[in-house]
Amino acid sequence: MNDGLKKEQILGIIEKKNGEKEQILSILMEIQKESGKNYVDKEWARIVADELGIPLTKVYDVLTFYAMFSTEPRGKYVIEVCNSAPCHVVNGSAVVQMFEEELGIKMGETTADGLFTLQYVPCFGACDIGPAVKIGEKVYGNLTKEKVTELLNSYREVSTCQK
Amino acid sequence: MNDAVNINKNITVTIDGIQTIVPEGTTILEAAKKLGIKIPTLCHHSDLKPGATCRVCSVEVKGQRRLKTSCNTPVADGDEITTNSKAVREARKTIIELILADHPQDCLKCVRNGNCELQKLAYEYQIREVPFERTVKDLPIEDSNPSIVRDMNKCIKCGRCVEVCQEVQQVAAINTSFRSGEFKISTAFNESLADSPCVYCGQCITVCPVGAITEKDDTDRVWEALDNPDIHVVVQTAPAVRVAIGEEFDMQAGSIGTGKMVAALKRLGFDKVFDTNFTADLTILEEGNELLQRITEGGVLPMMTSCSPGWINYIEKFYPELLPHVSSCKSPQQMFGAVAKTYYAEKAGISPDKIFVVSIMPCTAKKYECTRPEMRSSGYQDVDVVLTTRELARMIKQAGLDMGALHDEEYDDPLGTSTGAAVIFGATGGVMEAALRTVYEVVTGQKLENVDLKMVRGLKGIKEAEVDLAGTKVKIAIASSLKNAKEILEKIKAGECDYHFIEIMACPGGCLSGGGQPFGTTNAIREKRLEGLYNIDSSLKLRKSHENPAVNKLYEEFLEKPLGHKSHELLHTHYVGRKY
Amino acid sequence: MSKVMPLISANCGKIRPDSVEEYINVGGFEGLKKALKMEPTQIIDEIKNAKLLGRGGAAYPVGSKWQQLYNIEESPKYIVCNADEGEPGTFKDKLLLEKDPLRIIEGMIIAGYVFNSQDGYIYIRGEYEAIQKGFQSAIDNAVENGYLGNNILGTDYCYNLHIMTGAGAYVCGENSALLNSIEGKAGRPRVKPPHLAEVGLFGMPTLVNNVESFANISTIISIGAEKYLSYGTPESGGTKLVCLSGQVVNPGVYEVPFGVTLRDIIYDSELGGGIKDGKNLKFFHLGGQSGPCGSLSQLDTTYCYKALRANGLNVGSGAVVVMDESVCVIDYLKYVTEFFIHESCGKCTPCREGNKQLYAILDKFTKGEATSGDYILLKRISDVMAKASFCGLGQAAATAFNTCLKNFRSEFDAHLRGKCPAGVCFTKQERGE
């Protein structure tokens, strides 16, 4: 079994959703969140398939079809930068640069400490406060250089406190 | 439901200016076909649910802003449909070009060259250049198993293989995954087929319109053996091959090509041309006796047949707990290999290490079967190479043989003699019928006058019957396709099954539509091949396996008796659950 | 007269979103109480008379949709609310989901009552995860107060609502894809026929409406169709939530009556407030990325379904993305097309391959590598996408391109000559890189 999640934890998540097939998206979202690395491992997917009584290929189709899932480990915090046109026209690409510089990684990469992954996502409905990014459930808008630095520091601090 | 389709209701439509009346529910494609108008298709397959994804069959319907796909759109009363307007032609051409932009276009090097639905379409639409950017990726070719090769660079994402694997067979080894430009047909987490639930039935190959999924070509290995003067190369031909091989040479589906095929094999240089039908008869004697033994001695019932290697792979992977129900008999192909490298070797005075056994099979799972470690009863790999019907056709073409002009020839002795009971192994229900013909006479001691047991025939997915053997009622069932097999297995698991004997074939319709048969298998063609097999059966004098003189001689000279010690050593096997 | 008309957004920001008590205090559940005393057919007639057009983007008459489902005898019937708001530039459903969930719930209960449904589903996009929690709290409170669950308001009627989450797929806004997603499958659209009213969720007859459509239901029932219709134009009843974004002074969601003009929306001080930083308007993109782009000459078009359509424009989702003169039309279209490349489900050829090729050619324009022959290819691609794609996504994916080519042909031509009027493209060459 992979180091991130124990079988019992996955069974617990499935149980919470009454083992219903149609809850697969919500089950996989929860697994991904609990993994600490924002992904769903093949072995966990296999447990989901067995418990829900569906073929693994169907779980894989779901995992690869929906953009919010990853089958590869990512950072603890995934910084999702909107690259849809409304954010683009209000200088979205400058924000990308700010994050890349501040984190020392390129778009799509994960920091060496495993804390942050930087990735593009399509519009998440924060166009009125663009350019915007989303980290977990939280949305941050009207980003400037100062705000980006502040934002990343706050996540770094939370992470240090948790240790 | 108020909008339910009423097939008794007729609908008047006009297609390309011609008016016609069709039943409600008829698709535009079908209605046009009736009028002699062939609308091009690519993702459509007559046996499968329409996916309507390639969009090549788009036509104009008056009053509609957009084109309609004719494969899935039912005609509506008063429709005026145009299948060949400028707009339609341009759209189709653009679609074909868009597909080609994402395709390797290496037709000359493709196994489907000359037999590819995309190539045919590109020819019909006279595609001379593809003006779009090449977007084809360099994906690795998967060929790490003995049966199936997948080259997803060639895949056009029609989805037919997925429909077959997920719905018809319910094996679910492959599925759609990802989206947009990354959209592909894959196993889960891109694992190899060997690690997946795949059972190598090859039904995905038979529906693939292009060269994306093919059998693993082993013709070179056979040429090499034939070229080696030190090796004695024998060949066996499965029952279903003889009614399909002709299709590769422009003969009608279902035409009986036995004699010409034997002649061709001899011309190719095989030292002996034998028949799997011989060991099909042998199988009946072993399996029939095993059934009787199970019934009389309280063995595990229902007993299930074991001829179909796709089916064996399936039960080993999906229902290992039910393996005791499977007959311990090897498949006829493997019985043949074991007999050829022992009995025949002895008789012919040739050392078994100098004998090379080739099988011509309608099947891709057979390629895997012959590599199983337990299939070495002779001390050597009993069957060396399995070729599909398609590969044999390729060899015949390479050798420049004109099949049509060849004169019929006969199989060689002693492993070339067979009865009508053996040839019907190629059809769903055939093993059952053959077994019943023998079991009836063994149990009752009476002669079975009417050997045509029609209740077990036909392409229906699950058939059931009850047979009266002099007072003993034997309940039987026959299933073809793994979805239907699953239905029966679930019944057994639930304890709702009072059958004694069940015949299961992995492929829908049985071996006649196996994964190694000529491309273009449809239900209509299945019917023709089926008819061919029963015609052979009824034309023969001997139609019961226990009447096969060569088989009886084999027992006398070598095996002694069914289920005897030697039989167990050579003709029976064991199964293991296999995790995937 | 004020150009803003808070009708369905009136409660937003004024009440605690999940509080049944506060919702009732501002007139909440009046529509439901009235509806429970009406015959289902009367309710449908009221919606028909209100001329409510579907607010998700397709503008299909809601009353007709309800009538079609009502005519089907098979049961159970399911009610589904499409809260998979994913059109870039659109965030109006988010406002309602976040600030006034009980209004949506009320609309869904009325629908449930009309079709005697036992279960309703609201499919909320995965990106609105935080909102899902607030919505669940609103459902729980509604159950606790007898508005959901068994014997609603003392009647025999029982009805439960379930939240289902998306996981990042714009195409699930297409109703059949959405139902597949609720069933736990990849959200690729279904082959039609059969239509969803007949064979919908779990194979049963199903109603699918957008969040804003459901939000209108209780208002229509409580104030009556006649009054409701008076807020709009004769053929477009009521109000519309518009989402302003891009280079506009006051981005945000505004509720306007049908009948204001595009100029009002972009320039009125109560609304957009004009272009940021004193720049000039160049173009605007309506109804989401799948919608048309309009130019200055279309600014005085009345914002209603009929007038916009007559001018080659569209209400769509209600998005209004505003671009000033610093934006290059072709560079903008590349972002639009990139979005569709990301979001195409991939099953049909025109959409899967077409978007890729469209992008490749636009890219050539921005790099100064395009030739006049590329116009022919662009037309062939956009035609086949619009006419032959499997679903609305592919059919509409080239709409922005088509309208831009029509309105800004000179800008395309300039790129052919190696010039980008906005100074966005070719910067690398200019810098000598």
mmCIF file with all atom_site columns, N, CA and C in Angstrom, chain B residues 259-293:
data_model
loop_
_atom_site.group_PDB
_atom_site.id
_atom_site.type_symbol
_atom_site.label_atom_id
_atom_site.label_alt_id
_atom_site.label_comp_id
_atom_site.label_asym_id
_atom_site.label_entity_id
_atom_site.label_seq_id
_atom_site.pdbx_PDB_ins_code
_atom_site.Cartn_x
_atom_site.Cartn_y
_atom_site.Cartn_z
_atom_site.occupancy
_atom_site.B_iso_or_equiv
_atom_site.pdbx_formal_charge
_atom_site.auth_seq_id
_atom_site.auth_comp_id
_atom_site.auth_asym_id
_atom_site.auth_atom_id
_atom_site.pdbx_PDB_model_num
ATOM 1   N N  . GLY B 1 259 ? -11.053 -27.938 -48.557 1.00 0.00 ? 259 GLY B N  1
ATOM 2   C CA . GLY B 1 259 ? -10.153 -28.618 -49.495 1.00 0.00 ? 259 GLY B CA 1
ATOM 3   C C  . GLY B 1 259 ? -9.101  -27.687 -50.055 1.00 0.00 ? 259 GLY B C  1
ATOM 4   N N  . LYS B 1 260 ? -9.515  -26.462 -50.396 1.00 0.00 ? 260 LYS B N  1
ATOM 5   C CA . LYS B 1 260 ? -8.568  -25.495 -50.951 1.00 0.00 ? 260 LYS B CA 1
ATOM 6   C C  . LYS B 1 260 ? -7.557  -25.073 -49.888 1.00 0.00 ? 260 LYS B C  1
ATOM 7   N N  . MET B 1 261 ? -8.035  -24.951 -48.662 1.00 0.00 ? 261 MET B N  1
ATOM 8   C CA . MET B 1 261 ? -7.138  -24.558 -47.573 1.00 0.00 ? 261 MET B CA 1
ATOM 9   C C  . MET B 1 261 ? -6.088  -25.647 -47.331 1.00 0.00 ? 261 MET B C  1
ATOM 10  N N  . VAL B 1 262 ? -6.541  -26.903 -47.346 1.00 0.00 ? 262 VAL B N  1
ATOM 11  C CA . VAL B 1 262 ? -5.598  -28.005 -47.155 1.00 0.00 ? 262 VAL B CA 1
ATOM 12  C C  . VAL B 1 262 ? -4.567  -27.996 -48.284 1.00 0.00 ? 262 VAL B C  1
ATOM 13  N N  . ALA B 1 263 ? -5.046  -27.788 -49.504 1.00 0.00 ? 263 ALA B N  1
ATOM 14  C CA . ALA B 1 263 ? -4.134  -27.745 -50.656 1.00 0.00 ? 263 ALA B CA 1
ATOM 15  C C  . ALA B 1 263 ? -3.119  -26.626 -50.483 1.00 0.00 ? 263 ALA B C  1
ATOM 16  N N  . ALA B 1 264 ? -3.608  -25.459 -50.055 1.00 0.00 ? 264 ALA B N  1
ATOM 17  C CA . ALA B 1 264 ? -2.716  -24.309 -49.880 1.00 0.00 ? 264 ALA B CA 1
ATOM 18  C C  . ALA B 1 264 ? -1.668  -24.600 -48.810 1.00 0.00 ? 264 ALA B C  1
ATOM 19  N N  . LEU B 1 265 ? -2.093  -25.230 -47.720 1.00 0.00 ? 265 LEU B N  1
ATOM 20  C CA . LEU B 1 265 ? -1.155  -25.531 -46.639 1.00 0.00 ? 265 LEU B CA 1
ATOM 21  C C  . LEU B 1 265 ? -0.063  -26.480 -47.134 1.00 0.00 ? 265 LEU B C  1
ATOM 22  N N  . LYS B 1 266 ? -0.477  -27.417 -47.956 1.00 0.00 ? 266 LYS B N  1
ATOM 23  C CA . LYS B 1 266 ? 0.524   -28.345 -48.496 1.00 0.00 ? 266 LYS B CA 1
ATOM 24  C C  . LYS B 1 266 ? 1.488   -27.606 -49.403 1.00 0.00 ? 266 LYS B C  1
ATOM 25  N N  . ARG B 1 267 ? 0.958   -26.700 -50.214 1.00 0.00 ? 267 ARG B N  1
ATOM 26  C CA . ARG B 1 267 ? 1.830   -25.901 -51.100 1.00 0.00 ? 267 ARG B CA 1
ATOM 27  C C  . ARG B 1 267 ? 2.793   -25.026 -50.291 1.00 0.00 ? 267 ARG B C  1
ATOM 28  N N  . LEU B 1 268 ? 2.323   -24.563 -49.151 1.00 0.00 ? 268 LEU B N  1
ATOM 29  C CA . LEU B 1 268 ? 3.188   -23.713 -48.328 1.00 0.00 ? 268 LEU B CA 1
ATOM 30  C C  . LEU B 1 268 ? 4.361   -24.497 -47.760 1.00 0.00 ? 268 LEU B C  1
ATOM 31  N N  . GLY B 1 269 ? 4.230   -25.812 -47.782 1.00 0.00 ? 269 GLY B N  1
ATOM 32  C CA . GLY B 1 269 ? 5.369   -26.629 -47.365 1.00 0.00 ? 269 GLY B CA 1
ATOM 33  C C  . GLY B 1 269 ? 5.212   -27.336 -46.037 1.00 0.00 ? 269 GLY B C  1
ATOM 34  N N  . PHE B 1 270 ? 4.018   -27.355 -45.497 1.00 0.00 ? 270 PHE B N  1
ATOM 35  C CA . PHE B 1 270 ? 3.820   -28.100 -44.251 1.00 0.00 ? 270 PHE B CA 1
ATOM 36  C C  . PHE B 1 270 ? 3.998   -29.586 -44.553 1.00 0.00 ? 270 PHE B C  1
ATOM 37  N N  . ASP B 1 271 ? 4.710   -30.266 -43.661 1.00 0.00 ? 271 ASP B N  1
ATOM 38  C CA . ASP B 1 271 ? 4.991   -31.684 -43.906 1.00 0.00 ? 271 ASP B CA 1
ATOM 39  C C  . ASP B 1 271 ? 3.743   -32.528 -43.740 1.00 0.00 ? 271 ASP B C  1
ATOM 40  N N  . LYS B 1 272 ? 2.926   -32.155 -42.802 1.00 0.00 ? 272 LYS B N  1
ATOM 41  C CA . LYS B 1 272 ? 1.644   -32.860 -42.637 1.00 0.00 ? 272 LYS B CA 1
ATOM 42  C C  . LYS B 1 272 ? 0.556   -31.831 -42.350 1.00 0.00 ? 272 LYS B C  1
ATOM 43  N N  . VAL B 1 273 ? -0.577  -32.034 -42.984 1.00 0.00 ? 273 VAL B N  1
ATOM 44  C CA . VAL B 1 273 ? -1.705  -31.144 -42.735 1.00 0.00 ? 273 VAL B CA 1
ATOM 45  C C  . VAL B 1 273 ? -2.766  -31.952 -41.992 1.00 0.00 ? 273 VAL B C  1
ATOM 46  N N  . PHE B 1 274 ? -2.922  -31.631 -40.739 1.00 0.00 ? 274 PHE B N  1
ATOM 47  C CA . PHE B 1 274 ? -3.845  -32.344 -39.867 1.00 0.00 ? 274 PHE B CA 1
ATOM 48  C C  . PHE B 1 274 ? -5.019  -31.442 -39.499 1.00 0.00 ? 274 PHE B C  1
ATOM 49  N N  . ASP B 1 275 ? -5.894  -32.019 -38.712 1.00 0.00 ? 275 ASP B N  1
ATOM 50  C CA . ASP B 1 275 ? -7.129  -31.281 -38.429 1.00 0.00 ? 275 ASP B CA 1
ATOM 51  C C  . ASP B 1 275 ? -7.397  -31.234 -36.926 1.00 0.00 ? 275 ASP B C  1
ATOM 52  N N  . THR B 1 276 ? -7.672  -30.050 -36.436 1.00 0.00 ? 276 THR B N  1
ATOM 53  C CA . THR B 1 276 ? -8.059  -29.922 -35.032 1.00 0.00 ? 276 THR B CA 1
ATOM 54  C C  . THR B 1 276 ? -9.366  -30.688 -34.776 1.00 0.00 ? 276 THR B C  1
ATOM 55  N N  . ASN B 1 277 ? -10.126 -30.901 -35.828 1.00 0.00 ? 277 ASN B N  1
ATOM 56  C CA . ASN B 1 277 ? -11.376 -31.653 -35.680 1.00 0.00 ? 277 ASN B CA 1
ATOM 57  C C  . ASN B 1 277 ? -11.131 -33.052 -35.108 1.00 0.00 ? 277 ASN B C  1
ATOM 58  N N  . PHE B 1 278 ? -9.950  -33.588 -35.442 1.00 0.00 ? 278 PHE B N  1
ATOM 59  C CA . PHE B 1 278 ? -9.606  -34.909 -34.895 1.00 0.00 ? 278 PHE B CA 1
ATOM 60  C C  . PHE B 1 278 ? -9.621  -34.854 -33.367 1.00 0.00 ? 278 PHE B C  1
ATOM 61  N N  . THR B 1 279 ? -8.971  -33.833 -32.823 1.00 0.00 ? 279 THR B N  1
ATOM 62  C CA . THR B 1 279 ? -8.936  -33.748 -31.363 1.00 0.00 ? 279 THR B CA 1
ATOM 63  C C  . THR B 1 279 ? -10.224 -33.161 -30.790 1.00 0.00 ? 279 THR B C  1
ATOM 64  N N  . ALA B 1 280 ? -11.037 -32.563 -31.652 1.00 0.00 ? 280 ALA B N  1
ATOM 65  C CA . ALA B 1 280 ? -12.363 -32.151 -31.179 1.00 0.00 ? 280 ALA B CA 1
ATOM 66  C C  . ALA B 1 280 ? -13.165 -33.409 -30.858 1.00 0.00 ? 280 ALA B C  1
ATOM 67  N N  . ASP B 1 281 ? -13.077 -34.393 -31.741 1.00 0.00 ? 281 ASP B N  1
ATOM 68  C CA . ASP B 1 281 ? -13.738 -35.674 -31.461 1.00 0.00 ? 281 ASP B CA 1
ATOM 69  C C  . ASP B 1 281 ? -13.166 -36.311 -30.193 1.00 0.00 ? 281 ASP B C  1
ATOM 70  N N  . LEU B 1 282 ? -11.847 -36.214 -30.072 1.00 0.00 ? 282 LEU B N  1
ATOM 71  C CA . LEU B 1 282 ? -11.192 -36.772 -28.897 1.00 0.00 ? 282 LEU B CA 1
ATOM 72  C C  . LEU B 1 282 ? -11.690 -36.062 -27.625 1.00 0.00 ? 282 LEU B C  1
ATOM 73  N N  . THR B 1 283 ? -11.845 -34.754 -27.734 1.00 0.00 ? 283 THR B N  1
ATOM 74  C CA . THR B 1 283 ? -12.345 -33.964 -26.601 1.00 0.00 ? 283 THR B CA 1
ATOM 75  C C  . THR B 1 283 ? -13.705 -34.474 -26.149 1.00 0.00 ? 283 THR B C  1
ATOM 76  N N  . ILE B 1 284 ? -14.558 -34.788 -27.120 1.00 0.00 ? 284 ILE B N  1
ATOM 77  C CA . ILE B 1 284 ? -15.902 -35.247 -26.772 1.00 0.00 ? 284 ILE B CA 1
ATOM 78  C C  . ILE B 1 284 ? -15.829 -36.536 -25.957 1.00 0.00 ? 284 ILE B C  1
ATOM 79  N N  . LEU B 1 285 ? -14.937 -37.416 -26.364 1.00 0.00 ? 285 LEU B N  1
ATOM 80  C CA . LEU B 1 285 ? -14.838 -38.679 -25.625 1.00 0.00 ? 285 LEU B CA 1
ATOM 81  C C  . LEU B 1 285 ? -14.350 -38.441 -24.205 1.00 0.00 ? 285 LEU B C  1
ATOM 82  N N  . GLU B 1 286 ? -13.373 -37.573 -24.051 1.00 0.00 ? 286 GLU B N  1
ATOM 83  C CA . GLU B 1 286 ? -12.851 -37.282 -22.720 1.00 0.00 ? 286 GLU B CA 1
ATOM 84  C C  . GLU B 1 286 ? -13.866 -36.493 -21.896 1.00 0.00 ? 286 GLU B C  1
ATOM 85  N N  . GLU B 1 287 ? -14.398 -35.447 -22.520 1.00 0.00 ? 287 GLU B N  1
ATOM 86  C CA . GLU B 1 287 ? -15.281 -34.547 -21.777 1.00 0.00 ? 287 GLU B CA 1
ATOM 87  C C  . GLU B 1 287 ? -16.623 -35.218 -21.478 1.00 0.00 ? 287 GLU B C  1
ATOM 88  N N  . GLY B 1 288 ? -17.106 -35.995 -22.465 1.00 0.00 ? 288 GLY B N  1
ATOM 89  C CA . GLY B 1 288 ? -18.367 -36.711 -22.259 1.00 0.00 ? 288 GLY B CA 1
ATOM 90  C C  . GLY B 1 288 ? -18.248 -37.666 -21.082 1.00 0.00 ? 288 GLY B C  1
ATOM 91  N N  . ASN B 1 289 ? -17.133 -38.373 -21.038 1.00 0.00 ? 289 ASN B N  1
ATOM 92  C CA . ASN B 1 289 ? -16.921 -39.318 -19.933 1.00 0.00 ? 289 ASN B CA 1
ATOM 93  C C  . ASN B 1 289 ? -16.717 -38.604 -18.605 1.00 0.00 ? 289 ASN B C  1
ATOM 94  N N  . GLU B 1 290 ? -16.063 -37.451 -18.682 1.00 0.00 ? 290 GLU B N  1
ATOM 95  C CA . GLU B 1 290 ? -15.874 -36.666 -17.453 1.00 0.00 ? 290 GLU B CA 1
ATOM 96  C C  . GLU B 1 290 ? -17.237 -36.231 -16.909 1.00 0.00 ? 290 GLU B C  1
ATOM 97  N N  . LEU B 1 291 ? -18.113 -35.831 -17.819 1.00 0.00 ? 291 LEU B N  1
ATOM 98  C CA . LEU B 1 291 ? -19.456 -35.395 -17.398 1.00 0.00 ? 291 LEU B CA 1
ATOM 99  C C  . LEU B 1 291 ? -20.203 -36.553 -16.731 1.00 0.00 ? 291 LEU B C  1
ATOM 100 N N  . LEU B 1 292 ? -20.157 -37.705 -17.402 1.00 0.00 ? 292 LEU B N  1
ATOM 101 C CA . LEU B 1 292 ? -20.859 -38.863 -16.842 1.00 0.00 ? 292 LEU B CA 1
ATOM 102 C C  . LEU B 1 292 ? -20.300 -39.229 -15.480 1.00 0.00 ? 292 LEU B C  1
ATOM 103 N N  . GLN B 1 293 ? -18.975 -39.132 -15.392 1.00 0.00 ? 293 GLN B N  1
ATOM 104 C CA . GLN B 1 293 ? -18.340 -39.448 -14.112 1.00 0.00 ? 293 GLN B CA 1
ATOM 105 C C  . GLN B 1 293 ? -18.798 -38.477 -13.021 1.00 0.00 ? 293 GLN B C  1
#
